[in-house]
mmCIF file of C-alpha atoms in Angstrom:
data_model
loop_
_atom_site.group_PDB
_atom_site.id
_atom_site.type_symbol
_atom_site.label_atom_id
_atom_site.label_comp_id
_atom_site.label_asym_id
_atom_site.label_seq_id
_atom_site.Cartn_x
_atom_site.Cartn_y
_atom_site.Cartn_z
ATOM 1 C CA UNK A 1 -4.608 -34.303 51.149
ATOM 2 C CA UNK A 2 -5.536 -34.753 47.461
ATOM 3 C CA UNK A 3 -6.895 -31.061 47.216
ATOM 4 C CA UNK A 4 -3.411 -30.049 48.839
ATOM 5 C CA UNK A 5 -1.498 -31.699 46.330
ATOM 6 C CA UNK A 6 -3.520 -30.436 43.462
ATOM 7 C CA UNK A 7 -3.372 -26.997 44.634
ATOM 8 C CA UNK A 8 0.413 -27.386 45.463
ATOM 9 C CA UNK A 9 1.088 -26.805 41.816
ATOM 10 C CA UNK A 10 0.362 -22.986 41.489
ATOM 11 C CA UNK A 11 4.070 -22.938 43.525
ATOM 12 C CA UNK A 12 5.367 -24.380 40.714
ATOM 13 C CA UNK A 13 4.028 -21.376 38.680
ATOM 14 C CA UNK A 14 4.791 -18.595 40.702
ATOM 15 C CA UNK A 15 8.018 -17.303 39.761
ATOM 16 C CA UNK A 16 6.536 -16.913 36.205
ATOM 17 C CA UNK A 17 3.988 -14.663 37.717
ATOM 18 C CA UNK A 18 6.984 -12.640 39.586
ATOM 19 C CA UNK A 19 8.496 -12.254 36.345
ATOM 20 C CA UNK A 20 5.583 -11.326 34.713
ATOM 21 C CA UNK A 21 4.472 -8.353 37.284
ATOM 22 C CA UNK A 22 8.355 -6.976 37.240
ATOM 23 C CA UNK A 23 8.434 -7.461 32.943
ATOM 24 C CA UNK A 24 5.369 -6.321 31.860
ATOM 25 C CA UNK A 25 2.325 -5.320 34.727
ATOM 26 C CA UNK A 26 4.728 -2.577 36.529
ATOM 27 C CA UNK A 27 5.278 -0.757 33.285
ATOM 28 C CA UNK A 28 2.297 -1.075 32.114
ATOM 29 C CA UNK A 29 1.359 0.779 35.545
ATOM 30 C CA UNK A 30 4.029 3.159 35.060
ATOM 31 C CA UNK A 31 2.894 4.326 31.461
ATOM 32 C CA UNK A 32 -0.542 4.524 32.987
ATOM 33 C CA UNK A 33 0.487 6.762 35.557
ATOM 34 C CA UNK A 34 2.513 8.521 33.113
ATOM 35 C CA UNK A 35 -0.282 9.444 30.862
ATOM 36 C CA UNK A 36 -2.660 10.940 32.919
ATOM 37 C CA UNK A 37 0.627 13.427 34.506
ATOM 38 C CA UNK A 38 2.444 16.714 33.116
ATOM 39 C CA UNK A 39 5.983 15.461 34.194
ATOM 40 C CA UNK A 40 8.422 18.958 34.437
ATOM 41 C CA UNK A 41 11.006 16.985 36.587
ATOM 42 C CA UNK A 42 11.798 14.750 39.549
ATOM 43 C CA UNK A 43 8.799 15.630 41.838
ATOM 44 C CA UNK A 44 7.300 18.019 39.384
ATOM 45 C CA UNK A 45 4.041 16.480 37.946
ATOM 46 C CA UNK A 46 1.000 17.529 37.595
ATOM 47 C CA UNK A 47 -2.932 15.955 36.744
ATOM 48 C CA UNK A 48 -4.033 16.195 33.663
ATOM 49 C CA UNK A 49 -6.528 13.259 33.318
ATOM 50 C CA UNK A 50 -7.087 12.725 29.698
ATOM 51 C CA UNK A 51 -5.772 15.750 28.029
ATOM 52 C CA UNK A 52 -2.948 13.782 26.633
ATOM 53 C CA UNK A 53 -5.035 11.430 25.343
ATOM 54 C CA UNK A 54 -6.986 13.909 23.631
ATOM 55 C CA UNK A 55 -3.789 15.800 22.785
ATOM 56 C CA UNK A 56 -2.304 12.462 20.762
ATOM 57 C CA UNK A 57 -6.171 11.627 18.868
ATOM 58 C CA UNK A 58 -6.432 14.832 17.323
ATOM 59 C CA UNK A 59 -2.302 14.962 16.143
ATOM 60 C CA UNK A 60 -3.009 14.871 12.689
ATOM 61 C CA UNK A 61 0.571 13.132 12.300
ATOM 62 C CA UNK A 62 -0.386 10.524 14.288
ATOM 63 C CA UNK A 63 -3.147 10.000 11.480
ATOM 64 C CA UNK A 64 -0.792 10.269 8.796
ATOM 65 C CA UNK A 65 1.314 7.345 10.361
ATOM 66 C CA UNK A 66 -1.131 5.311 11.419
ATOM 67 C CA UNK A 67 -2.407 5.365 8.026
ATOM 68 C CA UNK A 68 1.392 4.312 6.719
ATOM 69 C CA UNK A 69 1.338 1.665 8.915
ATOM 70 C CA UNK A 70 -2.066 0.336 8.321
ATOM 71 C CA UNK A 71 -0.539 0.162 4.649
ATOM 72 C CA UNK A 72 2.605 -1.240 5.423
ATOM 73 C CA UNK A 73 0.645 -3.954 7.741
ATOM 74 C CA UNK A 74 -1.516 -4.970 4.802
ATOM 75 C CA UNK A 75 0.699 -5.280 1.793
ATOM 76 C CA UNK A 76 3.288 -7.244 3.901
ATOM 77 C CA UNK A 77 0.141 -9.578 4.800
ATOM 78 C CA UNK A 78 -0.874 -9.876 1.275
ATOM 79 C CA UNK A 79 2.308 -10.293 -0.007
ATOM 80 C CA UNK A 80 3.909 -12.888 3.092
ATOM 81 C CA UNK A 81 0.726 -14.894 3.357
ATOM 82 C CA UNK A 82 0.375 -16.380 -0.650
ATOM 83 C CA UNK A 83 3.828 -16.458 -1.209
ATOM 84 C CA UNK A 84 4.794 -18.283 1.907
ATOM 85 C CA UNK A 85 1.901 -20.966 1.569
ATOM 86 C CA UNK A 86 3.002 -21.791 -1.866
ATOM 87 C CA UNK A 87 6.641 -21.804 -0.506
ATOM 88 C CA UNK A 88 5.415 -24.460 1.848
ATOM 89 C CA UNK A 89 3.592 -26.444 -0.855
ATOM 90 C CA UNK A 90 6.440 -26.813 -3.214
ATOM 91 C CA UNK A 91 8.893 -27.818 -0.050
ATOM 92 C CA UNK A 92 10.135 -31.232 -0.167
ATOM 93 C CA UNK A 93 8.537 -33.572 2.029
ATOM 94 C CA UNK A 94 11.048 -35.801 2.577
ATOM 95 C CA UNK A 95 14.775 -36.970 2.677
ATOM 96 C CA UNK A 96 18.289 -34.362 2.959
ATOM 97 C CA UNK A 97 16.327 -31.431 0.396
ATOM 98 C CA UNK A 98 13.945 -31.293 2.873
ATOM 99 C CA UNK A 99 16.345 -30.603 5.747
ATOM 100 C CA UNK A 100 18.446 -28.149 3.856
ATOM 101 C CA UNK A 101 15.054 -26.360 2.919
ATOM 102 C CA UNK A 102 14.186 -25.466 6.326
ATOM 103 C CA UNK A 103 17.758 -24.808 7.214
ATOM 104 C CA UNK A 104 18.147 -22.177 4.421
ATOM 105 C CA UNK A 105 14.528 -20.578 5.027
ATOM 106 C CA UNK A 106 15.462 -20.292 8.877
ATOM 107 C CA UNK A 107 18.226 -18.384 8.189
ATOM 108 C CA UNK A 108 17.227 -14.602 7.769
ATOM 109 C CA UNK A 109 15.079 -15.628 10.697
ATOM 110 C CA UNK A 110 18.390 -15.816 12.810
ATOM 111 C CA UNK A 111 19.978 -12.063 11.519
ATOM 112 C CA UNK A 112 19.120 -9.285 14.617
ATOM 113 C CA UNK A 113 16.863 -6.521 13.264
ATOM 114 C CA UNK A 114 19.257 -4.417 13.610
ATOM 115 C CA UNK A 115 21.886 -6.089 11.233
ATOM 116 C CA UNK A 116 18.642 -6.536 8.722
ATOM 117 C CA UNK A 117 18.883 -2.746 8.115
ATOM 118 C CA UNK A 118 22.190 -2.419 7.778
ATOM 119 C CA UNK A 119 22.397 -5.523 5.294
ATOM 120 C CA UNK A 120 20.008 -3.975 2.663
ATOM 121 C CA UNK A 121 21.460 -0.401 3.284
ATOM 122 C CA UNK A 122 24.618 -1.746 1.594
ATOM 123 C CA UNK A 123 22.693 -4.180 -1.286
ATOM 124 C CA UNK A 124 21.029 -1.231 -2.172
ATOM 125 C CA UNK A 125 23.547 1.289 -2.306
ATOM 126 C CA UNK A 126 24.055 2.478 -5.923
ATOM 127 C CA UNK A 127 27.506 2.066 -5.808
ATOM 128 C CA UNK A 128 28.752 -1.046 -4.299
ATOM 129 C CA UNK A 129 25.017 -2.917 -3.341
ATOM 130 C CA UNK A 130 24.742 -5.537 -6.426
ATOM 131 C CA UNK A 131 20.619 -4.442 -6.120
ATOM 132 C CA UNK A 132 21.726 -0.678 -6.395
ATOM 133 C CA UNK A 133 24.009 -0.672 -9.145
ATOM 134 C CA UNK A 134 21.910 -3.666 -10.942
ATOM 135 C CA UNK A 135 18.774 -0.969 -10.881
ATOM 136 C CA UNK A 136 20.666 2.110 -11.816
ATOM 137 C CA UNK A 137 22.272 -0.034 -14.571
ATOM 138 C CA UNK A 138 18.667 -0.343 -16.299
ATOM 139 C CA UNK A 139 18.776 3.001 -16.143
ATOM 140 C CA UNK A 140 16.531 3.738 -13.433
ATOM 141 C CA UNK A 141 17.628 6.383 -10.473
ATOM 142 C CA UNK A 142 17.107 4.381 -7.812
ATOM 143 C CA UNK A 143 18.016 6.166 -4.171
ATOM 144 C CA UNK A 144 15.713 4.821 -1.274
ATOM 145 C CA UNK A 145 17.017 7.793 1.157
ATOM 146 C CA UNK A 146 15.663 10.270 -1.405
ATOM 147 C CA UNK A 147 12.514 8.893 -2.909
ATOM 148 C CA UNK A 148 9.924 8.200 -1.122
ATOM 149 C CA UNK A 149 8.654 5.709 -3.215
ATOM 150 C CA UNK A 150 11.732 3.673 -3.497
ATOM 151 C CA UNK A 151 11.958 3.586 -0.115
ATOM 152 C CA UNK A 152 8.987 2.199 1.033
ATOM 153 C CA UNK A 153 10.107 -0.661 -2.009
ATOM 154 C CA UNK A 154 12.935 -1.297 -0.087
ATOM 155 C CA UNK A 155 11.381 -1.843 3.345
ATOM 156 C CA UNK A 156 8.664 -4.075 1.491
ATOM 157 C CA UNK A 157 11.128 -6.328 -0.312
ATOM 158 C CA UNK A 158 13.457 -6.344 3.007
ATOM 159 C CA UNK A 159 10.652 -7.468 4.865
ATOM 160 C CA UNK A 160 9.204 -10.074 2.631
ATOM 161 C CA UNK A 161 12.508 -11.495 2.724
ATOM 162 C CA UNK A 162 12.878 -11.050 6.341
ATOM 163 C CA UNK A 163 9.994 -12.748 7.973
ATOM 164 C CA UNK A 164 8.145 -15.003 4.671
ATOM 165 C CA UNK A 165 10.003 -17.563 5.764
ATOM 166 C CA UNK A 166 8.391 -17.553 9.059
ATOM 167 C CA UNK A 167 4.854 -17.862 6.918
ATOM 168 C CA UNK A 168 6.531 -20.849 4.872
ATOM 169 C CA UNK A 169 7.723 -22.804 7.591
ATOM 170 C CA UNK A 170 4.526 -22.791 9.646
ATOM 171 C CA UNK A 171 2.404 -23.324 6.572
ATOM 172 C CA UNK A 172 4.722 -26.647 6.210
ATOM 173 C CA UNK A 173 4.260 -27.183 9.508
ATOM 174 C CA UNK A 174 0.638 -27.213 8.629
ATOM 175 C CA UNK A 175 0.869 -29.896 5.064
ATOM 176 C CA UNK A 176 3.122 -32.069 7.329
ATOM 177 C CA UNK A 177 0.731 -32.761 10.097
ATOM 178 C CA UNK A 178 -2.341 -34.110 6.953
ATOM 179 C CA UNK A 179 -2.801 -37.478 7.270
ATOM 180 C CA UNK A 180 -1.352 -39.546 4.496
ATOM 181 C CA UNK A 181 -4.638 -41.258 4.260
ATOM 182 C CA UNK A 182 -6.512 -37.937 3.226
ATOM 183 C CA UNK A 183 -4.362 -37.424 -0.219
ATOM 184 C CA UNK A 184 -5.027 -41.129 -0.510
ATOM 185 C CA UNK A 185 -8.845 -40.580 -0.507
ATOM 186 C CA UNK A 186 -8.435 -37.371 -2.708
ATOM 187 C CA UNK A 187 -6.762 -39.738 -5.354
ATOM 188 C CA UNK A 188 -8.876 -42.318 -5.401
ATOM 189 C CA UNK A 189 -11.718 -39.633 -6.039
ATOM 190 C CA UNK A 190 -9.616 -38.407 -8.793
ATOM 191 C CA UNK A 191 -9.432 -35.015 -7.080
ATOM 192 C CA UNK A 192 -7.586 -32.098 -8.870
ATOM 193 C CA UNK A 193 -4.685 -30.562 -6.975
ATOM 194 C CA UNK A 194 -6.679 -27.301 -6.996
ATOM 195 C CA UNK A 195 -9.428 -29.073 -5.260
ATOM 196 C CA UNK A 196 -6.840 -30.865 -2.836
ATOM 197 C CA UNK A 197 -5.300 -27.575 -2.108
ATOM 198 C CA UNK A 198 -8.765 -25.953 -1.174
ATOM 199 C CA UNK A 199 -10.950 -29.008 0.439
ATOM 200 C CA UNK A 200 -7.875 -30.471 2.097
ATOM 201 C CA UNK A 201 -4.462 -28.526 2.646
ATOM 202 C CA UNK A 202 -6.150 -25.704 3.291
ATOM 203 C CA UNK A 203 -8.828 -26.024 5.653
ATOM 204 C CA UNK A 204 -6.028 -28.347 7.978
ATOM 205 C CA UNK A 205 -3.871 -25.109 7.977
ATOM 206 C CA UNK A 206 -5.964 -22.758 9.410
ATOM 207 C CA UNK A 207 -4.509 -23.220 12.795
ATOM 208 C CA UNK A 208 -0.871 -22.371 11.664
ATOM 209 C CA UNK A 209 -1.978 -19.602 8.923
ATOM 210 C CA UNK A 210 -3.776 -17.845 12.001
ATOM 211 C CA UNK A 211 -1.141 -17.891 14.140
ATOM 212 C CA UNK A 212 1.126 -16.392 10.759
ATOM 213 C CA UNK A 213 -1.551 -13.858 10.620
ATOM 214 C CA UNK A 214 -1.590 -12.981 14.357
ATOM 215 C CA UNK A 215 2.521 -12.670 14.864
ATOM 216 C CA UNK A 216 2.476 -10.967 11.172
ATOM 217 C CA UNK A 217 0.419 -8.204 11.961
ATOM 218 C CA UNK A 218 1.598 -7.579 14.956
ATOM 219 C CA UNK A 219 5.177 -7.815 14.111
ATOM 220 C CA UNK A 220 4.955 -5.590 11.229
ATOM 221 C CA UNK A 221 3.013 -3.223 13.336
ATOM 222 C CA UNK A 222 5.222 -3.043 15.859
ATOM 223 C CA UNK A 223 8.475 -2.534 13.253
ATOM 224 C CA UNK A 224 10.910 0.078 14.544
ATOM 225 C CA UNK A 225 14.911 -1.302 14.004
ATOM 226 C CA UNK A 226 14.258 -1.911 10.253
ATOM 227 C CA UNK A 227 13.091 1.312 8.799
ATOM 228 C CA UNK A 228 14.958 3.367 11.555
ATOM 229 C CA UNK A 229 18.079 1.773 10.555
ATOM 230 C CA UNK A 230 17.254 1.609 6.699
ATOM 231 C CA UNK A 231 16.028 5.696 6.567
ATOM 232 C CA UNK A 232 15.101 6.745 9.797
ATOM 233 C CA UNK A 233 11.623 7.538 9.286
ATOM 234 C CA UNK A 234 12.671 8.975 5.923
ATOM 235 C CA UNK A 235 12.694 10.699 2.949
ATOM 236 C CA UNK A 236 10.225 13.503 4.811
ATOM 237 C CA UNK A 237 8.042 11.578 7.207
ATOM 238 C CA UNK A 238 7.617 8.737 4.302
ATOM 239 C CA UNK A 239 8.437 5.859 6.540
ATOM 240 C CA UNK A 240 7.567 7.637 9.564
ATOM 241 C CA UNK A 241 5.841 4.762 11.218
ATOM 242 C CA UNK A 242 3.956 4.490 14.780
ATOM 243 C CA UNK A 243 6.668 3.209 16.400
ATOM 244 C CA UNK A 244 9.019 5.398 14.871
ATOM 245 C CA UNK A 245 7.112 8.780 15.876
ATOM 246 C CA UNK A 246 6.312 7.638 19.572
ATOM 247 C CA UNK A 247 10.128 7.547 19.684
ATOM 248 C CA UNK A 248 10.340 10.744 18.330
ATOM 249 C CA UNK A 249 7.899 11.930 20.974
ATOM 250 C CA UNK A 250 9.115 9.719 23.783
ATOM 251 C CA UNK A 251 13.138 10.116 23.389
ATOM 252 C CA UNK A 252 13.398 13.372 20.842
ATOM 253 C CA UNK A 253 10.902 15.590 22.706
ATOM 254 C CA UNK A 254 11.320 13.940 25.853
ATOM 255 C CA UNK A 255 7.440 14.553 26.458
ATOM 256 C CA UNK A 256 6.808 11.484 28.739
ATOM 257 C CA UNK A 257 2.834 12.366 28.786
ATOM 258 C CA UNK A 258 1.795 12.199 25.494
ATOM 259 C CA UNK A 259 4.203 9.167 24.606
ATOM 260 C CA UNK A 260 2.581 7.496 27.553
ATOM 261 C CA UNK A 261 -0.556 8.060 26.352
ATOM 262 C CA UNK A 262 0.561 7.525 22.528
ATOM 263 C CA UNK A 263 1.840 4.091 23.434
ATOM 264 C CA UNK A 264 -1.582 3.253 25.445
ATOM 265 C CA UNK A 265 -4.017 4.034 22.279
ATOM 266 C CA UNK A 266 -1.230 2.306 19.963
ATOM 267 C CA UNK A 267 -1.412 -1.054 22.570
ATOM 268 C CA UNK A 268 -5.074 -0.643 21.955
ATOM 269 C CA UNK A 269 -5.120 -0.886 18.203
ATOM 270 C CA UNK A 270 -2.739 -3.571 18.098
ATOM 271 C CA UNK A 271 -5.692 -5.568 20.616
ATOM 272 C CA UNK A 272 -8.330 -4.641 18.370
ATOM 273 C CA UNK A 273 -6.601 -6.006 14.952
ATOM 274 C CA UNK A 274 -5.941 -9.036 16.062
ATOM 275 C CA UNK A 275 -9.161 -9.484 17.721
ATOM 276 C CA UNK A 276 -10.939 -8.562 14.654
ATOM 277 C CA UNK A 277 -8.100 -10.841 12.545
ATOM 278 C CA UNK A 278 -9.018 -13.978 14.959
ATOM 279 C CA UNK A 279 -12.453 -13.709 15.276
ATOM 280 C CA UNK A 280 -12.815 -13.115 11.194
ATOM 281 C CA UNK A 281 -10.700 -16.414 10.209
ATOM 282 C CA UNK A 282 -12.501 -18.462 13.120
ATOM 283 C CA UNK A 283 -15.948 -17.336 11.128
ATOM 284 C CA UNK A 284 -14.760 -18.453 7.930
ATOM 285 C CA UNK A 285 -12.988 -22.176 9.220
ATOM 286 C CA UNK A 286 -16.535 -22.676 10.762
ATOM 287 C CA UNK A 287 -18.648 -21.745 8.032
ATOM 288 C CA UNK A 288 -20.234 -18.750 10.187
ATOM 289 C CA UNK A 289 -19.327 -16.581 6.719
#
């Protein structure tokens, strides 16, 4: 009777795993199926095995982007991580600042993607955007849908803004779950806040700062509304991210077969970083490094 009732619980359960299979194992099955066929039409499809896999490793544009976003993934990391750690440190800890600091830091957290593009395409018009006309009133030409550079400084600084506070609020998360009595000790020893920050704050954060890392990476390697809304993959192919060229393939080209397979290889990498990510920062909290 025991082992009934103990076992009874997986019902509970089982309309997550329904959801799951219809959300995410079917397509996953379809794009599977998908990439190892030459689709011409309905009923029209042909086996190819893994020529569109080979097809998609050897498109030298695929290189080029994946070589954008690798560089887009890291400077948002390096950039997001420090700043929103010492954003958290500098947070009150107590009383009404405190509560209007997380209110204000949650709120480009609550803007659609979408509406994120469109906020900075009009703050950084040269015309009417107050960061537009404050740039080109220094002097300095400033048109992110004609310079490559600039634009790629205007998806950086929307994005810090965008998700930092995400970093911030965890990493407070983080300070506010120390125990009082550790600072105590720390003062009593007549430790330096540097040697607080590193012996104490930082080693109890590691939890929080690797989940950061984890949804940072993968978020900003799986960006697509921003810089499609913001300059659609341009000036040239300057923003042309992964997500942004498997769309190109998938919905532009309408060649289901290699954007099957493109989206496969790009699931892949996304696996690998973050297993690479979490095993590295485990190492280092356990002294393994």
């Amino acid at each position: 009777m025991n082992k009934w009732e103990n076992n009874r619980a997986w019902f509970l359960v089982l309309p997550v795993f329904v959801i799951v299979a219809f959300s995410a194992i079917i397509p996953l099955m379809t794009v599977v199926n998908y990439s190892v066929q030459d689709i011409f039409g309905p009923g029209q499809r042909f086996f190819v095995g893994v020529e569109w896999f080979r097809e998609v490793l050897l498109d030298e544009r695929l290189h080029d982007a994946l070589l954008r976003q690798l560089a887009f993934s890291c400077m948002v990391l390096l950039i997001e991580m420090p700043l929103g750690i010492i954003i958290g440190l500098m947070m009150p800890k107590k009383g009404w600042a405190a509560s209007a600091c997380l209110v204000i830091l949650a709120l480009p957290l609550l803007i659609p993607w979408n509406v994120i593009g469109t906020i900075w395409i009009i703050f950084t018009r040269p015309d009417i955007g107050l960061f537009g006309a404050f740039v080109n009133g220094l002097g300095i030409g400033f048109d992110h849908t004609a310079n490559g550079l600039h634009a790629w400084i205007t998806l950086m600084l929307m994005e810090v803004w965008h998700w930092t506070p995400l970093v911030a609020l965890l990493a407070y998360a983080g300070l506010r779950s120390i125990p009082e009595a550790y600072y105590q000790a720390a003062k009593i020893d007549g430790a330096s806040p540097l040697a607080i920050f590193r012996y104490i704050q930082l080693p109890k954060m590691r939890g929080v700062l690797t989940i950061a890392l984890l949804l940072r990476f993968m978020d900003s390697f799986l960006i697509y509304a921003e810089p499609f809304v913001l300059t659609g993959g341009g000036p040239g192919n300057s923003t042309t991210f992964l997500s942004i060229y498997l769309v190109k393939i998938a919905v532009g080209q309408f060649d289901l077969g290699p954007a099957a397979a493109f989206s496969l290889i790009y699931f892949l990498i996304i696996l690998l970083f973050c297993w690479l990510f979490y095993n590295a920062l485990q190492a280092v909290g356990t002294g393994d490094k």
